[in-house]
Short mmCIF file of C-alpha atoms in Angstrom, two decimals:
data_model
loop_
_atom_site.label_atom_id
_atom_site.label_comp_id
_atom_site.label_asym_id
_atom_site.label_seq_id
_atom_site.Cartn_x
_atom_site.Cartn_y
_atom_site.Cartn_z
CA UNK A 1 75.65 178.58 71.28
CA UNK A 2 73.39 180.14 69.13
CA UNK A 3 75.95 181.88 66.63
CA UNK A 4 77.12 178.72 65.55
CA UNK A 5 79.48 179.39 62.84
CA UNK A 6 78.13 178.15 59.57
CA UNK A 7 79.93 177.28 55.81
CA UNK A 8 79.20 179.26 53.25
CA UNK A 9 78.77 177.23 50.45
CA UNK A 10 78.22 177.05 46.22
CA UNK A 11 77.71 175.28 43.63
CA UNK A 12 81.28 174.55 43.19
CA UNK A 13 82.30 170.54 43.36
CA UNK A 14 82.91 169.47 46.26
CA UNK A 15 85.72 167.10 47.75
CA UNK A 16 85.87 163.60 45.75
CA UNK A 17 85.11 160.26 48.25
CA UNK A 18 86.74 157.14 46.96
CA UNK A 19 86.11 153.88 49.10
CA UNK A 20 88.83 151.32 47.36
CA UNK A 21 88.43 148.60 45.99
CA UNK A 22 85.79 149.39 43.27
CA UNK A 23 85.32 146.12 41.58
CA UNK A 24 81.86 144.40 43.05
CA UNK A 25 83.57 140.71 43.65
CA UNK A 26 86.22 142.78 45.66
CA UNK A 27 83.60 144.86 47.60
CA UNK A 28 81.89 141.75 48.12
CA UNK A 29 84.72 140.07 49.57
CA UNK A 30 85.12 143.53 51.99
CA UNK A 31 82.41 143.26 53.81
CA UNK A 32 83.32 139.75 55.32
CA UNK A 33 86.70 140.46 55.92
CA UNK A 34 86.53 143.97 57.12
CA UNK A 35 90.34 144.79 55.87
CA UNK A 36 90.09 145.82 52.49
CA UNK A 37 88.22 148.62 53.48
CA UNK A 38 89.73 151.88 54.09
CA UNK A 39 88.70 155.44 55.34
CA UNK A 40 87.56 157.65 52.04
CA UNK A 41 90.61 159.16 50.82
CA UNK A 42 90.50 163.12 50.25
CA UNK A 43 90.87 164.04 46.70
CA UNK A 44 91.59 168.03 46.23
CA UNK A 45 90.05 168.29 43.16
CA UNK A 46 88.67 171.77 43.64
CA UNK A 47 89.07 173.54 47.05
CA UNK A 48 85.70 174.53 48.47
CA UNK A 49 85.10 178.77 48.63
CA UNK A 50 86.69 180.26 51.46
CA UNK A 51 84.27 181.32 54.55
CA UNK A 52 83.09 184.29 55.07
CA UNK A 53 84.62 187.10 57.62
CA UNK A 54 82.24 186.07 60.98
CA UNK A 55 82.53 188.19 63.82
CA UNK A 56 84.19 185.96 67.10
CA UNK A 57 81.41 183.55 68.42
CA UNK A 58 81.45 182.52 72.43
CA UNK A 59 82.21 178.80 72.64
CA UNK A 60 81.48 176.73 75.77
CA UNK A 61 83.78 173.97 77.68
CA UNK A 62 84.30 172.54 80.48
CA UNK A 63 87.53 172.93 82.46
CA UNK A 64 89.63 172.13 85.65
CA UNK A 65 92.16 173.85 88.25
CA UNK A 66 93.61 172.83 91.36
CA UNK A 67 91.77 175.87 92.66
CA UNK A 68 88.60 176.10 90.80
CA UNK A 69 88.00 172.63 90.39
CA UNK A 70 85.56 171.58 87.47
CA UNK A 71 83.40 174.12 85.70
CA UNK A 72 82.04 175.42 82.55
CA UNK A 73 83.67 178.23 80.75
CA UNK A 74 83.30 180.27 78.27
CA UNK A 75 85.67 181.01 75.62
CA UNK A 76 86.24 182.72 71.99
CA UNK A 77 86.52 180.76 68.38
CA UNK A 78 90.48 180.93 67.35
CA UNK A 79 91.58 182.37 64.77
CA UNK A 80 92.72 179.72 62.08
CA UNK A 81 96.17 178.99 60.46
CA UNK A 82 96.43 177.85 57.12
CA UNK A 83 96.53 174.30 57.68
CA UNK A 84 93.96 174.65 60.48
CA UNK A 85 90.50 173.18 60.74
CA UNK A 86 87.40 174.04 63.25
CA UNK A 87 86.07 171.03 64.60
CA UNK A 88 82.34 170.85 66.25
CA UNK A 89 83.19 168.36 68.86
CA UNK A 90 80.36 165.64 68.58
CA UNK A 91 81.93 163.25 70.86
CA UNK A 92 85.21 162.84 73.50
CA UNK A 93 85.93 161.09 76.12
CA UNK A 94 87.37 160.65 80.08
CA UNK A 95 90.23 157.93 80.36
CA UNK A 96 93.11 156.87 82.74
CA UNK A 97 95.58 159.90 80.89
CA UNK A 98 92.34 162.42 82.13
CA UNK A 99 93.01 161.40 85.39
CA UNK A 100 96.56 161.14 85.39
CA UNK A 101 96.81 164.56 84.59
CA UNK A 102 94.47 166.00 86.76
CA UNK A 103 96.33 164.40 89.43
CA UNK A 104 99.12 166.05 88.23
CA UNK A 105 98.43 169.07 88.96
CA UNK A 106 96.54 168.80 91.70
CA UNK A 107 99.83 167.91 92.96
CA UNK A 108 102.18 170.69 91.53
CA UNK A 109 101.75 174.14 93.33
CA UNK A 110 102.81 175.79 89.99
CA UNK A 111 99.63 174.93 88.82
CA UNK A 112 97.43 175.63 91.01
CA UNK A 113 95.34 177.86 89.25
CA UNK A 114 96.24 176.71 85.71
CA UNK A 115 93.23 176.07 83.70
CA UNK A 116 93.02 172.58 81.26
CA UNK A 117 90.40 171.35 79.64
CA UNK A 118 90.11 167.07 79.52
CA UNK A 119 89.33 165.08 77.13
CA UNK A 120 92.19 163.34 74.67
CA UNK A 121 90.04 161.81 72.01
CA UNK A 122 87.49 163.62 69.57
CA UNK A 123 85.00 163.04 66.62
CA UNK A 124 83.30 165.93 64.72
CA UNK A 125 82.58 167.71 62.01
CA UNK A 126 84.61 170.64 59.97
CA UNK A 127 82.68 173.80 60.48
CA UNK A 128 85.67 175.88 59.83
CA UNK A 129 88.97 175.70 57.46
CA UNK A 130 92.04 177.67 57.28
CA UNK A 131 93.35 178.67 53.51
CA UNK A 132 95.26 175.20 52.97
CA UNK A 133 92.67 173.42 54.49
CA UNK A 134 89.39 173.90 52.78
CA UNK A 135 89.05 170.23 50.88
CA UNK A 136 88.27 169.32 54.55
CA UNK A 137 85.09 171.55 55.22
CA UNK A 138 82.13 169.24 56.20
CA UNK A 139 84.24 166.93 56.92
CA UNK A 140 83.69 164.36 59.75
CA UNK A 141 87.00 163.39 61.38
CA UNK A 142 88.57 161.97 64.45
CA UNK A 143 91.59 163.14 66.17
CA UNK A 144 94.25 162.47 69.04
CA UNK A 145 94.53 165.72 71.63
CA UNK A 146 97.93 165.19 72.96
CA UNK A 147 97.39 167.40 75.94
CA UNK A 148 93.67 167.50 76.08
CA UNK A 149 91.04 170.00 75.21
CA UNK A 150 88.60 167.64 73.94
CA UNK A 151 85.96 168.55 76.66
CA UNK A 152 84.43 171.50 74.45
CA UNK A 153 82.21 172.37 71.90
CA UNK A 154 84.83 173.35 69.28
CA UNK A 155 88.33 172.82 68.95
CA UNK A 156 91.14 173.46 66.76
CA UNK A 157 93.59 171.28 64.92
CA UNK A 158 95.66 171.27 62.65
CA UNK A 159 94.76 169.00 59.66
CA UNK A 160 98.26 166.70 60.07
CA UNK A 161 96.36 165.10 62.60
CA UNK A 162 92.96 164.68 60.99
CA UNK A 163 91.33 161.12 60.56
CA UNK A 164 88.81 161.18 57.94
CA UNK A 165 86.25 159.20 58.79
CA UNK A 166 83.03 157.37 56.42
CA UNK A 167 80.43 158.84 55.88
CA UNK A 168 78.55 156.03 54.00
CA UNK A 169 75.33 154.83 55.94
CA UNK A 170 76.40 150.89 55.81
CA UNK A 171 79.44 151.65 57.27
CA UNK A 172 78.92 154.72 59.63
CA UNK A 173 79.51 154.04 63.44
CA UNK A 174 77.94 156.90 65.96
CA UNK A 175 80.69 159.13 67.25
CA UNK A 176 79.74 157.81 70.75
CA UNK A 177 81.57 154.41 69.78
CA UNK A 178 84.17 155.66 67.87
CA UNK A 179 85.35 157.98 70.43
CA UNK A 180 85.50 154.87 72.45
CA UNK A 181 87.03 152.88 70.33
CA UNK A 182 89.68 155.51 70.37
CA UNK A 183 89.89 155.49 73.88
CA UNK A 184 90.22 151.83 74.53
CA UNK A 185 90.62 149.09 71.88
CA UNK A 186 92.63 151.17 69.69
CA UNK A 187 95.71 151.24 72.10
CA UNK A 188 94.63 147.20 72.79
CA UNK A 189 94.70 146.11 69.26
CA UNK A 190 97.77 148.07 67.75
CA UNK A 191 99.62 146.82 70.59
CA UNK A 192 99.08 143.06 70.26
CA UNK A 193 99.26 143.63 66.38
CA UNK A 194 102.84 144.66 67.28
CA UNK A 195 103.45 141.77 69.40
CA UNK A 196 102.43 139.48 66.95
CA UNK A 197 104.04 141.05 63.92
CA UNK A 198 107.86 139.09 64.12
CA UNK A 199 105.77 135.82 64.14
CA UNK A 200 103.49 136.25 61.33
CA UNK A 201 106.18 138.71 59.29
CA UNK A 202 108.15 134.83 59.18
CA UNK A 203 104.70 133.28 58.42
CA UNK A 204 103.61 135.79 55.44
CA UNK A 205 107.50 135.21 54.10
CA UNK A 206 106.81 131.40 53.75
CA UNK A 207 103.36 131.61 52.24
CA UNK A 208 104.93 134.25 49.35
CA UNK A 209 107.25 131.80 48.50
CA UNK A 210 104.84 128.94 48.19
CA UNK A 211 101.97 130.53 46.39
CA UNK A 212 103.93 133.10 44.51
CA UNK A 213 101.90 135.81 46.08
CA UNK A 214 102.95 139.73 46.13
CA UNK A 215 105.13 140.22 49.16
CA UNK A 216 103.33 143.83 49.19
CA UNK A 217 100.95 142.84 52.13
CA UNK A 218 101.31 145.44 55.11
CA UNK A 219 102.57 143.89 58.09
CA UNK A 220 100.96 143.45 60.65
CA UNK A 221 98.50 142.17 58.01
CA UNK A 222 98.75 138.77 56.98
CA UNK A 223 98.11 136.92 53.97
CA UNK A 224 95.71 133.51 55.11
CA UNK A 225 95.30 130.68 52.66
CA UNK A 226 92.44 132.50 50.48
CA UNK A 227 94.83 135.61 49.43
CA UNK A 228 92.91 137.22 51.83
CA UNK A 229 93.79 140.02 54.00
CA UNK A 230 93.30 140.21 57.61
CA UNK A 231 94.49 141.28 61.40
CA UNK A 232 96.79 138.65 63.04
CA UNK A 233 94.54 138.82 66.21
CA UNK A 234 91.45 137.39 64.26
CA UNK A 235 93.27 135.11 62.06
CA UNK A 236 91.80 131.03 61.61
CA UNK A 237 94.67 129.95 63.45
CA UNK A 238 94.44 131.93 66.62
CA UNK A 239 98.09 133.22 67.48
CA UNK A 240 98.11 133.06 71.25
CA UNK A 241 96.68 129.37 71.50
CA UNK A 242 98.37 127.86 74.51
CA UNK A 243 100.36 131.18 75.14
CA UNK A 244 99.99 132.77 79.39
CA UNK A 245 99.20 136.34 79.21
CA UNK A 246 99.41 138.83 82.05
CA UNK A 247 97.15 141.58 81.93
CA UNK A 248 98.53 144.35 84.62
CA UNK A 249 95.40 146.94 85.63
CA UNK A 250 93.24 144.82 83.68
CA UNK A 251 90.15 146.66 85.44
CA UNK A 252 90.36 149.83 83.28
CA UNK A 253 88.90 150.14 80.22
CA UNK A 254 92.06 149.75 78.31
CA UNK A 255 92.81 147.09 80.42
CA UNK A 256 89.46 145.38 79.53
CA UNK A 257 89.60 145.84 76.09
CA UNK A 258 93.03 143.93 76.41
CA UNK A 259 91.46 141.24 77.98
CA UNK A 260 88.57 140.95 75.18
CA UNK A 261 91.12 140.62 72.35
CA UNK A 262 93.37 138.16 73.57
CA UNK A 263 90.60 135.47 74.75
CA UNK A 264 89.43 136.12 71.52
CA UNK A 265 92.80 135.60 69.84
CA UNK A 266 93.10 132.15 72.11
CA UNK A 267 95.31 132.91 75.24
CA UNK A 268 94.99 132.10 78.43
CA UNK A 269 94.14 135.56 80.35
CA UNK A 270 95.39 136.25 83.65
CA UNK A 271 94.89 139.27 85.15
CA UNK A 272 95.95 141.77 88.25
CA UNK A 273 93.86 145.02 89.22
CA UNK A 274 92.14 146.92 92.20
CA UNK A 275 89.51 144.15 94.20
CA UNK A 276 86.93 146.90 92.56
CA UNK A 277 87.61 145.63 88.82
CA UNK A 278 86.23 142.08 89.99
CA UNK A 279 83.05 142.33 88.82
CA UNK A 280 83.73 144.11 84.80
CA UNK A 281 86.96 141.32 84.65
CA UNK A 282 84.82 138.46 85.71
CA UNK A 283 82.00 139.75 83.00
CA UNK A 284 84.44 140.04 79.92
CA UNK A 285 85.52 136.32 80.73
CA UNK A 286 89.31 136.16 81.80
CA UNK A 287 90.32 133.24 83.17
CA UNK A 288 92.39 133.56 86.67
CA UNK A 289 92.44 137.12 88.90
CA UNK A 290 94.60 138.39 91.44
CA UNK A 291 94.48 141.68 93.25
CA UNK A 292 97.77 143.41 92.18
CA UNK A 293 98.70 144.33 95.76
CA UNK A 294 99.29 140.63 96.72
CA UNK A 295 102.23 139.93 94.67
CA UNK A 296 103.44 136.94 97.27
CA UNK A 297 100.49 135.58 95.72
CA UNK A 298 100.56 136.00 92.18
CA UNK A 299 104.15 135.29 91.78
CA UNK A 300 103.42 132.13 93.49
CA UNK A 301 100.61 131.46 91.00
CA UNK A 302 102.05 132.57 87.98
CA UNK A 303 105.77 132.15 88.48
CA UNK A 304 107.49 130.99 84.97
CA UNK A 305 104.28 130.68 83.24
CA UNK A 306 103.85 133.96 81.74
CA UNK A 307 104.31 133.97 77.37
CA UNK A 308 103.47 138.13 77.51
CA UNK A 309 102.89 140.33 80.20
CA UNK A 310 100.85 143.43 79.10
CA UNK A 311 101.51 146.61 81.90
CA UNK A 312 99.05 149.65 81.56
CA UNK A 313 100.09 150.67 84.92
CA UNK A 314 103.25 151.53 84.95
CA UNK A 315 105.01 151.28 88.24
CA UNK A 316 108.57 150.12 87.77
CA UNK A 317 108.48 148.51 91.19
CA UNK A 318 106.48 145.79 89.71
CA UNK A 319 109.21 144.83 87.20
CA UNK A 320 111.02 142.38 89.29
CA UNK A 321 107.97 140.53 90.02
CA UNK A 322 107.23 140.62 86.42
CA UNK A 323 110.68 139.15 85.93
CA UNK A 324 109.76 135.95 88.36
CA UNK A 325 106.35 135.35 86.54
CA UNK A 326 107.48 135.65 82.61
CA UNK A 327 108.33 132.39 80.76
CA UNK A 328 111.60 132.48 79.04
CA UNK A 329 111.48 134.45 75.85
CA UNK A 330 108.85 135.81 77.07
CA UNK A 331 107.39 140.17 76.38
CA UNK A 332 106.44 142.27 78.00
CA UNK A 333 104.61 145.48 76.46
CA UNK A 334 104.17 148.71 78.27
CA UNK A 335 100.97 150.68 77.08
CA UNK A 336 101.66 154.26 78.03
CA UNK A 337 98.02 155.56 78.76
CA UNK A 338 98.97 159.89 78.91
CA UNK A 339 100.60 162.31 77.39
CA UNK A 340 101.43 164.42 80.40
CA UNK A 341 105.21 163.49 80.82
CA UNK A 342 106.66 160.65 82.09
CA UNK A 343 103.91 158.51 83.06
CA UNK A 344 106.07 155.22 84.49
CA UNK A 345 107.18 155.87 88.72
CA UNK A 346 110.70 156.02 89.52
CA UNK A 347 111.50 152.82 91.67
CA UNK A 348 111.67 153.19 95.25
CA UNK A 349 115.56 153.48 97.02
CA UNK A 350 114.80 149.73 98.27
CA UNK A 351 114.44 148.97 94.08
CA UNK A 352 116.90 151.00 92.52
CA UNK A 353 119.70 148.23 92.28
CA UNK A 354 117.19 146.01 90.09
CA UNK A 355 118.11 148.37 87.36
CA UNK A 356 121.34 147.48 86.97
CA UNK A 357 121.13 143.47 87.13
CA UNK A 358 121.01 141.23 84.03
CA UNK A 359 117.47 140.25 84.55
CA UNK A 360 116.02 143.67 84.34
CA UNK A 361 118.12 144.41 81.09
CA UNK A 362 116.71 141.75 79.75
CA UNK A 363 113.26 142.75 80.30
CA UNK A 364 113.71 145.95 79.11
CA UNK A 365 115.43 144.91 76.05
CA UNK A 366 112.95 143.27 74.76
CA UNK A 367 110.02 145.69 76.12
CA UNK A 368 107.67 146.98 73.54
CA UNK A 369 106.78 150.77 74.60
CA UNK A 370 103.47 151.70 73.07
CA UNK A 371 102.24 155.25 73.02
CA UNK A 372 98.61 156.08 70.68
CA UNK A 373 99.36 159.60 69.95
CA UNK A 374 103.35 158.41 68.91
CA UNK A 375 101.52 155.49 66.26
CA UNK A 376 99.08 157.58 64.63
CA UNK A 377 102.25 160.63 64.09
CA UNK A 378 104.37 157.63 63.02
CA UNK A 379 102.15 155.78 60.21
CA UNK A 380 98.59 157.44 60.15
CA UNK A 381 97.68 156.05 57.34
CA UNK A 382 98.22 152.19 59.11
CA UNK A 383 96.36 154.03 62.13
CA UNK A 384 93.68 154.88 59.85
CA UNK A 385 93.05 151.36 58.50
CA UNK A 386 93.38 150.07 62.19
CA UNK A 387 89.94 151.97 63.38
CA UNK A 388 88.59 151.07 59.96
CA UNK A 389 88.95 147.86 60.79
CA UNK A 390 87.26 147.80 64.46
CA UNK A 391 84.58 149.51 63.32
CA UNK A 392 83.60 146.19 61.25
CA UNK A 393 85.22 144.51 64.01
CA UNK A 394 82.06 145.98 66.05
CA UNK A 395 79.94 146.42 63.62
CA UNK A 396 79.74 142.28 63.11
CA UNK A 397 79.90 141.92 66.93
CA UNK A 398 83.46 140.59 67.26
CA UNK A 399 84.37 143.23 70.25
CA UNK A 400 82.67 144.26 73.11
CA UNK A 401 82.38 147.42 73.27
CA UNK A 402 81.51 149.08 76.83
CA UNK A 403 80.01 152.48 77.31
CA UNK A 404 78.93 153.44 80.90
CA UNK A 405 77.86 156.59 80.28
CA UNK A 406 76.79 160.08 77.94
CA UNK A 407 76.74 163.25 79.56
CA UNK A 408 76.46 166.72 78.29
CA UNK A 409 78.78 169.24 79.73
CA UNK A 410 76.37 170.42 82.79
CA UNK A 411 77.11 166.59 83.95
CA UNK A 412 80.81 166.64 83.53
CA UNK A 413 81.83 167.31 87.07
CA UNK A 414 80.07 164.11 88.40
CA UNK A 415 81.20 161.71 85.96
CA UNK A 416 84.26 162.76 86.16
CA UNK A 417 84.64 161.79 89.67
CA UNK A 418 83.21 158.60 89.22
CA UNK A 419 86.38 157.84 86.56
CA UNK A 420 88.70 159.24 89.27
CA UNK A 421 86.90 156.52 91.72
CA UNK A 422 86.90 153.77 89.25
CA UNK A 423 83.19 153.74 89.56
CA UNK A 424 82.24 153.47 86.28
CA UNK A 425 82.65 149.60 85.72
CA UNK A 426 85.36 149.53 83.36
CA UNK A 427 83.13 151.37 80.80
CA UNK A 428 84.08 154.56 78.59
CA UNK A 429 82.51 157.91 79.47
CA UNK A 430 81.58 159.92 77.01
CA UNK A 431 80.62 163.64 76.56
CA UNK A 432 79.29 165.00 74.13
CA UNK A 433 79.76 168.57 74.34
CA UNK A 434 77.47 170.34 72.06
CA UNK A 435 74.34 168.01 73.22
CA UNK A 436 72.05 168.96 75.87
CA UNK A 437 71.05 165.99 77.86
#
C-alpha cells in the first residue's frame, strides 16, 4: 500500500499516559511482582484534531471460500463511525477457532462462495479515528475479532473493544508475542484463575481478618503474607499441589499453554490428544499421555483420580468417560476455542440418554464454560490487567511462549494448511499483514 493513510497532526497536547502506582518504593515493588502494573489508562484531556478528508485507499487481505479457497484481495478503507478506530494490523494470528470455521463452511453449501477473512486476534496501531474516538489516534492496541478479519492490513473496530497497550520501552512486548499470548495463554490463565478463585476468595477472607488488611483486593487476586498482590497460579504456595488434572486436546496450542501453567502451579498433568501432539506435550513436560481415541485405556488409567478435567475439544461424547475418570468434587472446565456458533458436537443417538442421568447433571452443574471474547465484554478492565500481567509473566521467563512461525500475507495459504494439519508443533502462527517477508 503506498497511500497509507497518515494523521494529521499539531501542536495540540496529546493524550495523557499514566502507569499507576507513582510512588518509587511502589514501582519498585512492581517490577518483581508484575501485578501492580496496569495498561496506561487514556486520559481525554484534549481530543487530538480531526483527520483530514483522504480520498478511499486500496487495502490488502487475505481471504477464504469454499470455492476460491485462500487468496489475497483487495479491498477499500471503511468509512468510520463515531466511536470507530482504524487499526494498521501489525500482528494476528491462526488458531483452532480459524480452523473451526473454515471447516464450517467448507461444509455448508450456503456458503460456498462466501468470502471471510481469518484471523481472531490483533495488535496495531490507530491510524484512523472516528469523531468520539480521537484520544485514541497513535494508539497501539490489541483487540478480540469475534468473527475474524484479522488477516489484513487494516481493520476496523469499534473502540468498546480496544486494549490499550504500553508503550514504555521496559515494558513493551513485540506484537508477535502478544498476539500470541492472546491466542493461547490468555484463554489458559483466565480459566484456571477462575477455577481457583472459590478457594483463594475463602483464603483472602481469612487473611483480612487477621491482618486487618483492605478487603478491596480483586479476586482472582490474592493478598500473600507481604500485602502483596499476585495471580493465584504463581502464588508461594502452589494451589494445585497434589491435585490430578486432565488436559483434553492438550496438543494444541491452547492446550499446551494449559499444560505449562498448571505444572507450574504444582499439579500433576495428564493429558489426551492426537499421537501427533507427542512430541510438543513431551517437550513442555507433562507427566502421563494417552491418545484420546483409546478411552478403554485412559479410563483405566485415570479412573477416580482426576481433581479437574480441562476440555478444549469439545465433543460431548467424551463426557461420560470424563464422568468415570473425575475424583469426587471434582471440575471440569470447558474452554470454548470459536466464535462461529455452537462449537461443542451433539452426542451421538447411542449417547443421548447420558443427558438425562444424575451423573451427567452433575458434571454439568458444576462445569465452568469459558469463552475469551465473552471475558474481555464482561470485565475488560480485569482482562486488561490479565495480559499485563503475562507480559511480565514472559518477560521474566515464567511462561513458555511458542511461536512456530511469521509469515507475510503472500505465505498465508501454506501456513494455513499446516494449522489445519496440526503441523505446526503446537506453536502459534503469526502473520503479520503489512510486513513483507
Amino acid at each position: 500500500v503506498t497511500d497509507e493513510p497518515k494523521v494529521v497532526v499539531t501542536d495540540e497536547p496529546k493524550v495523557v499516559v499514566t502507569d499507576e502506582p507513582k510512588e518509587e518504593a511502589q514501582l519498585e515493588k512492581a517490577k518483581k511482582i508484575g501485578r501492580f502494573r496496569s495498561f496506561p489508562t487514556l486520559k481525554k484531556e484534549k481530543a487530538l484534531p480531526t483527520l483530514k478528508k483522504e480520498e478511499a485507499a486500496q487495502l490488502h487481505n487475505t481471504s477464504y471460500s469454499p470455492g476460491a479457497g485462500i487468496m489475497k484481495a483487495v479491498g477499500s478503507f471503511p468509512t468510520l463511525a463515531k466511536d470507530q478506530v482504524l487499526i494498521r494490523v501489525d500482528a494476528t494470528s491462526f488458531s483452532t477457532r480459524d480452523c473451526l470455521e473454515r471447516l464450517r463452511r467448507f461444509s455448508n453449501k450456503e456458503l460456498k462462495n462466501s468470502v471471510w477473512v481469518p484471523g481472531h486476534e490483533i495488535v496495531g496501531r490507530v491510524v484512523r479515528a472516528g469523531t468520539n474516538a480521537q484520544s485514541w489516534l497513535d494508539k497501539r492496541i490489541a483487540a478480540l475479532l469475534p468473527y475474524g478479519g484479522g488477516c489484513s492490513q487494516y481493520v476496523c473496530i469499534d473502540t468498546k473493544i480496544a486494549i490499550a497497550l504500553p508503550e514504555e520501552t521496559e515494558t513493551l512486548i513485540d506484537s508477535n508475542k502478544v498476539v500470541a499470548l492472546l491466542s493461547t495463554y490468555m484463554t489458559a490463565f483466565q480459566c484456571l484463575e477462575s477455577v481457583i478463585k472459590p478457594e483463594e476468595e475463602k483464603i483472602a477472607e481469612t487473611l483480612v481478618k487477621e491482618k486487618d488488611w483492605s478487603p478491596n483486593y480483586a479476586i482472582p487476586l490474592i493478598a500473600n503474607y507481604d500485602g502483596q498482590k499476585k495471580g493465584a497460579l504463581f502464588a508461594a504456595k502452589k494451589p494445585f499441589s497434589g491435585k490430578n488434572v486432565l488436559i483434553v486436546g492438550a496438543g494444541s496450542p491452547v492446550g499446551l499453554a494449559f499444560v505449562d501453567l498448571v505444572k507450574t502451579a504444582g499439579a500433576t498433568v495428564c493429558t489426551l490428544s492426537h499421537r501427533a501432539h507427542l512430541s510438543p506435550i513431551r517437550g513442555i513436560g507433562a507427566h502421563f499421555w494417552y491418545e484420546l481415541s483409546q478411552k478403554a485405556a485412559w479410563e483405566a488409567e485415570f479412573g477416580g483420580k482426576m481433581d479437574l478435567i480441562i476440555d478444549t475439544v469439545g465433543d460431548a461424547n467424551n463426557d461420560p468417560s470424563f464422568y468415570k475418570v473425575m475424583r469426587t468434587g471434582g471440575r471440569l472446565v470447558r474452554v470454548h476455542t470459536t466464535s462461529c456458533g455452537q462449537k461443542y458436537l451433539p452426542p451421538q443417538p447411542q449417547e443421548q440418554g447420558w443427558l438425562f442421568t444424575p451423573s451427567y447433571q452433575r458434571i454439568n452443574d458444576n462445569a465452568i464454560n469459558y469463552d475469551i471474547f465473552r471475558s474481555c465484554n464482561d470485565d475488560k478492565k480485569l482482562f486488561t490487567e490479565d495480559l499485563a500481567y503475562l507480559q511480565d509473566l514472559l518477560q521474566i521467563g515464567k511462561i513458555n511462549l511458542k511461536i512456530f512461525s511469521q509469515v507475510g500475507l503472500n505465505e498465508v495459504k501454506g501456513e494455513f494448511e499446516k494449522v489445519m494439519a496440526a503441523k505446526t508443533n503446537g506453536g502459534v502462527v503469526v502473520v503479520r499483514p503489512n510486513t513483507m517477508m
